[in-house]
Short mmCIF file of C-alpha atoms in Angstrom, two decimals:
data_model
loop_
_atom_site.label_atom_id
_atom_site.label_comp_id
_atom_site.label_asym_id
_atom_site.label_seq_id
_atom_site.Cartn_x
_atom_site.Cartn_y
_atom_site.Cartn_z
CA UNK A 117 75.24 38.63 100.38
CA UNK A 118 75.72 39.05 103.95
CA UNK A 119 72.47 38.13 106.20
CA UNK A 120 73.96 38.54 109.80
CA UNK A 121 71.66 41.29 110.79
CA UNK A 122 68.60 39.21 109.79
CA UNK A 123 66.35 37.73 112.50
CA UNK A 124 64.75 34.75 111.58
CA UNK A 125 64.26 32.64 115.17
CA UNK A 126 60.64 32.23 114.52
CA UNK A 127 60.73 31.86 110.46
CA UNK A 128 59.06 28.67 109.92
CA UNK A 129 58.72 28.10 106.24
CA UNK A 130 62.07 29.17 103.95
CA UNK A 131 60.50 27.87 101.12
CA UNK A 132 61.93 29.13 97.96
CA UNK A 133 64.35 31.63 99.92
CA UNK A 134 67.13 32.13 97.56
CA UNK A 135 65.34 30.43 94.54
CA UNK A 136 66.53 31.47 91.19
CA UNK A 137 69.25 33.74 92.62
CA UNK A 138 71.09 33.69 89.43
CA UNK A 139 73.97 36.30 89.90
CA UNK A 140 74.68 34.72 93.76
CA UNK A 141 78.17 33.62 94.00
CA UNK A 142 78.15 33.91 98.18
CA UNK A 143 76.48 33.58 100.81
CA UNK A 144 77.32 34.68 104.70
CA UNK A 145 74.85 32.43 106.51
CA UNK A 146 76.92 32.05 110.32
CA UNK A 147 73.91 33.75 112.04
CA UNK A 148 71.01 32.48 110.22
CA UNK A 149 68.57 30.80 112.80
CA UNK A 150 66.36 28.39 111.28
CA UNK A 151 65.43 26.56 114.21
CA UNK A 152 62.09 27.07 113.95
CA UNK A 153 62.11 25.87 109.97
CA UNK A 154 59.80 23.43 109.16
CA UNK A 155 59.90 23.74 105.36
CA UNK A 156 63.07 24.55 103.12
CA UNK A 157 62.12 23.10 100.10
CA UNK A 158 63.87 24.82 97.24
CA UNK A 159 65.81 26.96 99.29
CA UNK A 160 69.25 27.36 97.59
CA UNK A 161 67.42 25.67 93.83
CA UNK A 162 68.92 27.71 90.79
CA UNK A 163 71.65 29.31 92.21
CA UNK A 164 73.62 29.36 89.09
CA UNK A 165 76.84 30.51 90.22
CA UNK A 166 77.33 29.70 93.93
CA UNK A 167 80.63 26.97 94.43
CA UNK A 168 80.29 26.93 97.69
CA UNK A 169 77.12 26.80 100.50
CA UNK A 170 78.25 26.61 104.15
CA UNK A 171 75.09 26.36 105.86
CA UNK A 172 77.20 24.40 108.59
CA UNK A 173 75.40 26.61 111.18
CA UNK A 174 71.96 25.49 110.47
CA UNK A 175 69.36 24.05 113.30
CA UNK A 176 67.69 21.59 111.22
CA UNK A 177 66.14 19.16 113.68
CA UNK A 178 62.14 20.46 113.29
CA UNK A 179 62.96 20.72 109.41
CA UNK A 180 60.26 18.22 107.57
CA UNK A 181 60.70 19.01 103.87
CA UNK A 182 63.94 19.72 102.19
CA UNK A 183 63.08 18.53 98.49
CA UNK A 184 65.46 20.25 96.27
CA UNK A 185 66.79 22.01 99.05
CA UNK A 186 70.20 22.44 96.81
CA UNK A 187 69.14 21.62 93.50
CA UNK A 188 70.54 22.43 90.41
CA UNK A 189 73.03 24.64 91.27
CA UNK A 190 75.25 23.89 88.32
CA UNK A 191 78.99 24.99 89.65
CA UNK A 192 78.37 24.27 93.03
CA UNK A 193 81.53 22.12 94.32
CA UNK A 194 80.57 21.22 97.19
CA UNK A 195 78.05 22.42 100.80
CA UNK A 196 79.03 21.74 104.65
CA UNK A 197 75.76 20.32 106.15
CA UNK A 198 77.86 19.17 108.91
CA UNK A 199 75.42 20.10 111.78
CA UNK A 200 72.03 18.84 109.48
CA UNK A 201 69.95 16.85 112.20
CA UNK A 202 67.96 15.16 109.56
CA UNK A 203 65.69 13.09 112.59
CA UNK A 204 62.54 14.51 111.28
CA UNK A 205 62.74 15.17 107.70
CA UNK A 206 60.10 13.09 106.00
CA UNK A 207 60.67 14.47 102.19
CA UNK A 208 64.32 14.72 100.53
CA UNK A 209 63.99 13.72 97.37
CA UNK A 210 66.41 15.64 94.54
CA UNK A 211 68.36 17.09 97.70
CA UNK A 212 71.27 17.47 95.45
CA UNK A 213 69.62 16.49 92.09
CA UNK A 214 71.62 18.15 88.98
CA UNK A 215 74.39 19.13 90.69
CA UNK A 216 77.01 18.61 87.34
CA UNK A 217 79.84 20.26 89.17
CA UNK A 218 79.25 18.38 92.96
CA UNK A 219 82.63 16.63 93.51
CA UNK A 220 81.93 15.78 97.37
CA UNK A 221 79.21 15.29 99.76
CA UNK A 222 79.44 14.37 103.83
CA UNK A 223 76.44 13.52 104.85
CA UNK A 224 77.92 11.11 107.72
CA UNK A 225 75.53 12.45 110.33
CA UNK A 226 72.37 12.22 108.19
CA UNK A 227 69.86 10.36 109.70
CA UNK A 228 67.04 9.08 107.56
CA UNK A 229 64.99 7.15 109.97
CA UNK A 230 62.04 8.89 109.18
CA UNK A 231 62.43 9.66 105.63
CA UNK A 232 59.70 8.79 103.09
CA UNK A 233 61.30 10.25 100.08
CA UNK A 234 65.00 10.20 98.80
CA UNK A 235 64.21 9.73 94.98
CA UNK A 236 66.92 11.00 92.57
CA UNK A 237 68.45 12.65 95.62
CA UNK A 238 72.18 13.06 94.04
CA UNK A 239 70.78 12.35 89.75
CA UNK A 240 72.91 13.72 87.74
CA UNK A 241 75.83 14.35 90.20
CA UNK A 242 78.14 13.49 87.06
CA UNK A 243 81.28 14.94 89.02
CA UNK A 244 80.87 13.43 92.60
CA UNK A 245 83.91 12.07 93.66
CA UNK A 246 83.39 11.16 97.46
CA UNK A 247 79.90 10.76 98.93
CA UNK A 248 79.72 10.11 103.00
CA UNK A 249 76.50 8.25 104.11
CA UNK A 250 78.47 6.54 106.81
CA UNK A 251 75.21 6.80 109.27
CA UNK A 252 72.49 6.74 106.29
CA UNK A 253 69.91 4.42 107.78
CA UNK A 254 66.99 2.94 105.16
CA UNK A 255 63.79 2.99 107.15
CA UNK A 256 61.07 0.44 106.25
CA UNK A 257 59.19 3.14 104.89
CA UNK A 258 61.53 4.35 102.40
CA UNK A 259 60.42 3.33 98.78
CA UNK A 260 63.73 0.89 97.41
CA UNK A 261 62.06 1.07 94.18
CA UNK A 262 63.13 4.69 93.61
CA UNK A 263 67.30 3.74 94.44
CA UNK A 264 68.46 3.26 91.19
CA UNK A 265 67.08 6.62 90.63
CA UNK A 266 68.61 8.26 93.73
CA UNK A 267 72.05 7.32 92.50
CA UNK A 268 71.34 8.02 88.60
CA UNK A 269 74.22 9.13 86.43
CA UNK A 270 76.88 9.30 89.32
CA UNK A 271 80.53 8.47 87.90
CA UNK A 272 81.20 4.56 88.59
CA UNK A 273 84.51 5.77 89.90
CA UNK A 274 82.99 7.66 92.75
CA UNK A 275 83.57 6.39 96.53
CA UNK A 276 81.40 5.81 98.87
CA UNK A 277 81.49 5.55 102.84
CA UNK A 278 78.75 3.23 104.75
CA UNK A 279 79.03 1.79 107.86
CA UNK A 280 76.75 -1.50 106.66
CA UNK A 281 77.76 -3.06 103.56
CA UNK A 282 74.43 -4.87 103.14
CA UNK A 283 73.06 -0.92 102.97
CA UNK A 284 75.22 -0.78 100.45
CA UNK A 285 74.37 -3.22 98.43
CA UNK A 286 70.71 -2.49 98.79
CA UNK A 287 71.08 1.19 97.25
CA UNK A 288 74.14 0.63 95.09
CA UNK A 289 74.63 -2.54 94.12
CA UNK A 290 78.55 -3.97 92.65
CA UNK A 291 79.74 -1.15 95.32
CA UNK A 292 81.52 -1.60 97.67
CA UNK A 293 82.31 0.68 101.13
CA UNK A 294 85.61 2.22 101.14
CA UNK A 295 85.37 4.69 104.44
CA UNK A 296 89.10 3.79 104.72
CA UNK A 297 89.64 6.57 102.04
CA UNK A 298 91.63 9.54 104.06
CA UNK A 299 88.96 11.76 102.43
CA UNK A 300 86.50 10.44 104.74
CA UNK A 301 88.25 10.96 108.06
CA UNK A 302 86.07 12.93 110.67
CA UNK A 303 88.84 15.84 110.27
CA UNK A 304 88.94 15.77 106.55
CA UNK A 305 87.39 18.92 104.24
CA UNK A 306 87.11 19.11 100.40
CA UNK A 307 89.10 22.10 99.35
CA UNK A 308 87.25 23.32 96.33
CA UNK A 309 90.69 25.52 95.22
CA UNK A 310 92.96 22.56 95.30
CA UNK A 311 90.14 19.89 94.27
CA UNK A 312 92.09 17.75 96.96
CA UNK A 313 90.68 15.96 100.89
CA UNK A 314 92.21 18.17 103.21
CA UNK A 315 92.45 18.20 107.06
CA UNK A 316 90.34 20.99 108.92
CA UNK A 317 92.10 23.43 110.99
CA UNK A 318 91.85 23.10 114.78
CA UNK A 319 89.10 24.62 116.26
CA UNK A 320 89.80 28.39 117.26
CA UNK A 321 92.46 28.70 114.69
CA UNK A 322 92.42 30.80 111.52
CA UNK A 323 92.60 29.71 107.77
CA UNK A 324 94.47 31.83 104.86
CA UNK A 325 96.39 30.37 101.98
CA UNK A 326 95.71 26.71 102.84
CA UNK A 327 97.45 26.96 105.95
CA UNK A 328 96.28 26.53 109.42
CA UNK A 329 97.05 29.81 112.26
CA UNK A 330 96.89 30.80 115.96
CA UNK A 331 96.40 34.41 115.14
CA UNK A 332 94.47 35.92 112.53
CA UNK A 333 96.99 36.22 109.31
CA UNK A 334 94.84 39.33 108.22
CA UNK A 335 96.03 40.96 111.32
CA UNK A 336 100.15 40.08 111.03
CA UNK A 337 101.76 43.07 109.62
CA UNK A 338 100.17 42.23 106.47
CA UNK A 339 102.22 39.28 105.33
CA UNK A 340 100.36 38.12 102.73
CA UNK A 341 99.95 41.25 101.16
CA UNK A 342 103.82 41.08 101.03
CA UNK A 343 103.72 37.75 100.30
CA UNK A 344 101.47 38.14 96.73
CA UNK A 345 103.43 41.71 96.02
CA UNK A 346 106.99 39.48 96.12
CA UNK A 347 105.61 36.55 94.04
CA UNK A 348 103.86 38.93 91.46
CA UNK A 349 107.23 40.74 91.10
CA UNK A 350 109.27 37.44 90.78
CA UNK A 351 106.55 36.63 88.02
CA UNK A 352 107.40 39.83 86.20
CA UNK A 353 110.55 39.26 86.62
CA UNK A 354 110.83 35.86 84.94
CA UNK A 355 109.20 37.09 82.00
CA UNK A 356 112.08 39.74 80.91
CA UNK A 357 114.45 39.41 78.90
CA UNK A 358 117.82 38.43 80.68
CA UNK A 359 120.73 41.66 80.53
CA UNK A 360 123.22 39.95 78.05
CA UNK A 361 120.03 38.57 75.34
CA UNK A 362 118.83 42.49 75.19
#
């Protein structure tokens, strides 16, 4: 779905935008303007088959509610909130919640100063790997009674990466920080082909098969159209039968 000619500068509620868009598997969000959001609540909820939400271009910082902004979206890998100023949002609880398939989450820039709700926020995020919260900040306001719950059913082998260890210990406790992990580098992306950390491309330059470029690869006498036709031919060729067994 490609929303680039949509104008949505004074939009202020984008509740239930894309809710229940079953049959979505993408998304082209780059000139979405939501700074004038003040509600997303169930924005992207039910998006069955979506892997992938880069809503990296979002203006969040007048956005107050963004309960189940992302909810269960049950093969989603993983979603670039990269540029989320979170300063004002007072309501986040099941951000993420049933999100079987979620395998990594940066949220290092998240700032939850003046959030009242983050109740079962990642529940149920029985694949997540790496979560960021390298900035999360508890405010007195926030109700520790519903932590266990944020972090219910999450794998014990997942990592996570917090600046303060006593935060830590006050939303998971046994855990302990490990932002040392190369998957939490400021440069680092999850690649959701290779299920591996990866390190971002420079800005300005172009990425095609996992590799970073200068130029556009679409545009270079269509080497990777070569490329594919030579492999798929070596392929076919592996699988006959060799002169002297026919």
């Amino acid at each position: 779905m490609n929303l680039t000619n949509l104008i949505t500068d004074n939009v202020t509620n984008m509740e239930y935008m894309f809710y229940q868009c079953w049959s979505l598997k993408e998304l082209n969000l780059s000139n979405f303007d939501t700074s004038s959001v003040i509600n997303m609540n169930y924005m992207f909820s039910h998006c069955d088959k979506i892997k992938f939400i880069d809503a990296s271009s979002f203006n969040t910082t007048n956005v107050e509610k963004m309960q189940d902004l992302f909810s269960y979206n049950e093969k989603m890998i993983t979603v670039d909130v990269s540029s989320f100023d979170t300063s004002n949002t007072k309501n986040m609880r099941a951000l993420f919640y049933w999100c079987p398939s979620l395998k990594y989450v940066n949220l290092q820039n998240f700032d939850t100063s003046s959030t009242t709700t983050i109740s079962h926020i990642f529940g149920h995020g029985l694949s997540l790997n790496f979560l960021n919260l390298k900035n999360f900040i508890i405010s007195n306001d926030i109700d520790v009674s519903t932590f266990e719950e944020t972090f219910l059913y999450i794998p014990n082998s997942a990592k996570y990466c917090l600046e303060d260890q006593q935060t830590i210990n006050s939303l998971i406790p046994g855990k302990i920080s490990e932002c040392s992990d190369p998957c939490f580098q400021e440069n680092m992306k999850f690649d959701i082909e290779l299920n591996i950390c990866k390190e971002s491309c420079d800005e300005g330059q172009y990425e095609l098969k996992n590799d970073c470029y200068d130029e556009n690869p679409d545009n270079t006498k269509g080497f990777y159209k070569d490329y594919d036709n030579i492999r798929s031919e070596e392929h076919t060729s592996e699988l006959q039968s060799p002169d002297h067994l026919v």
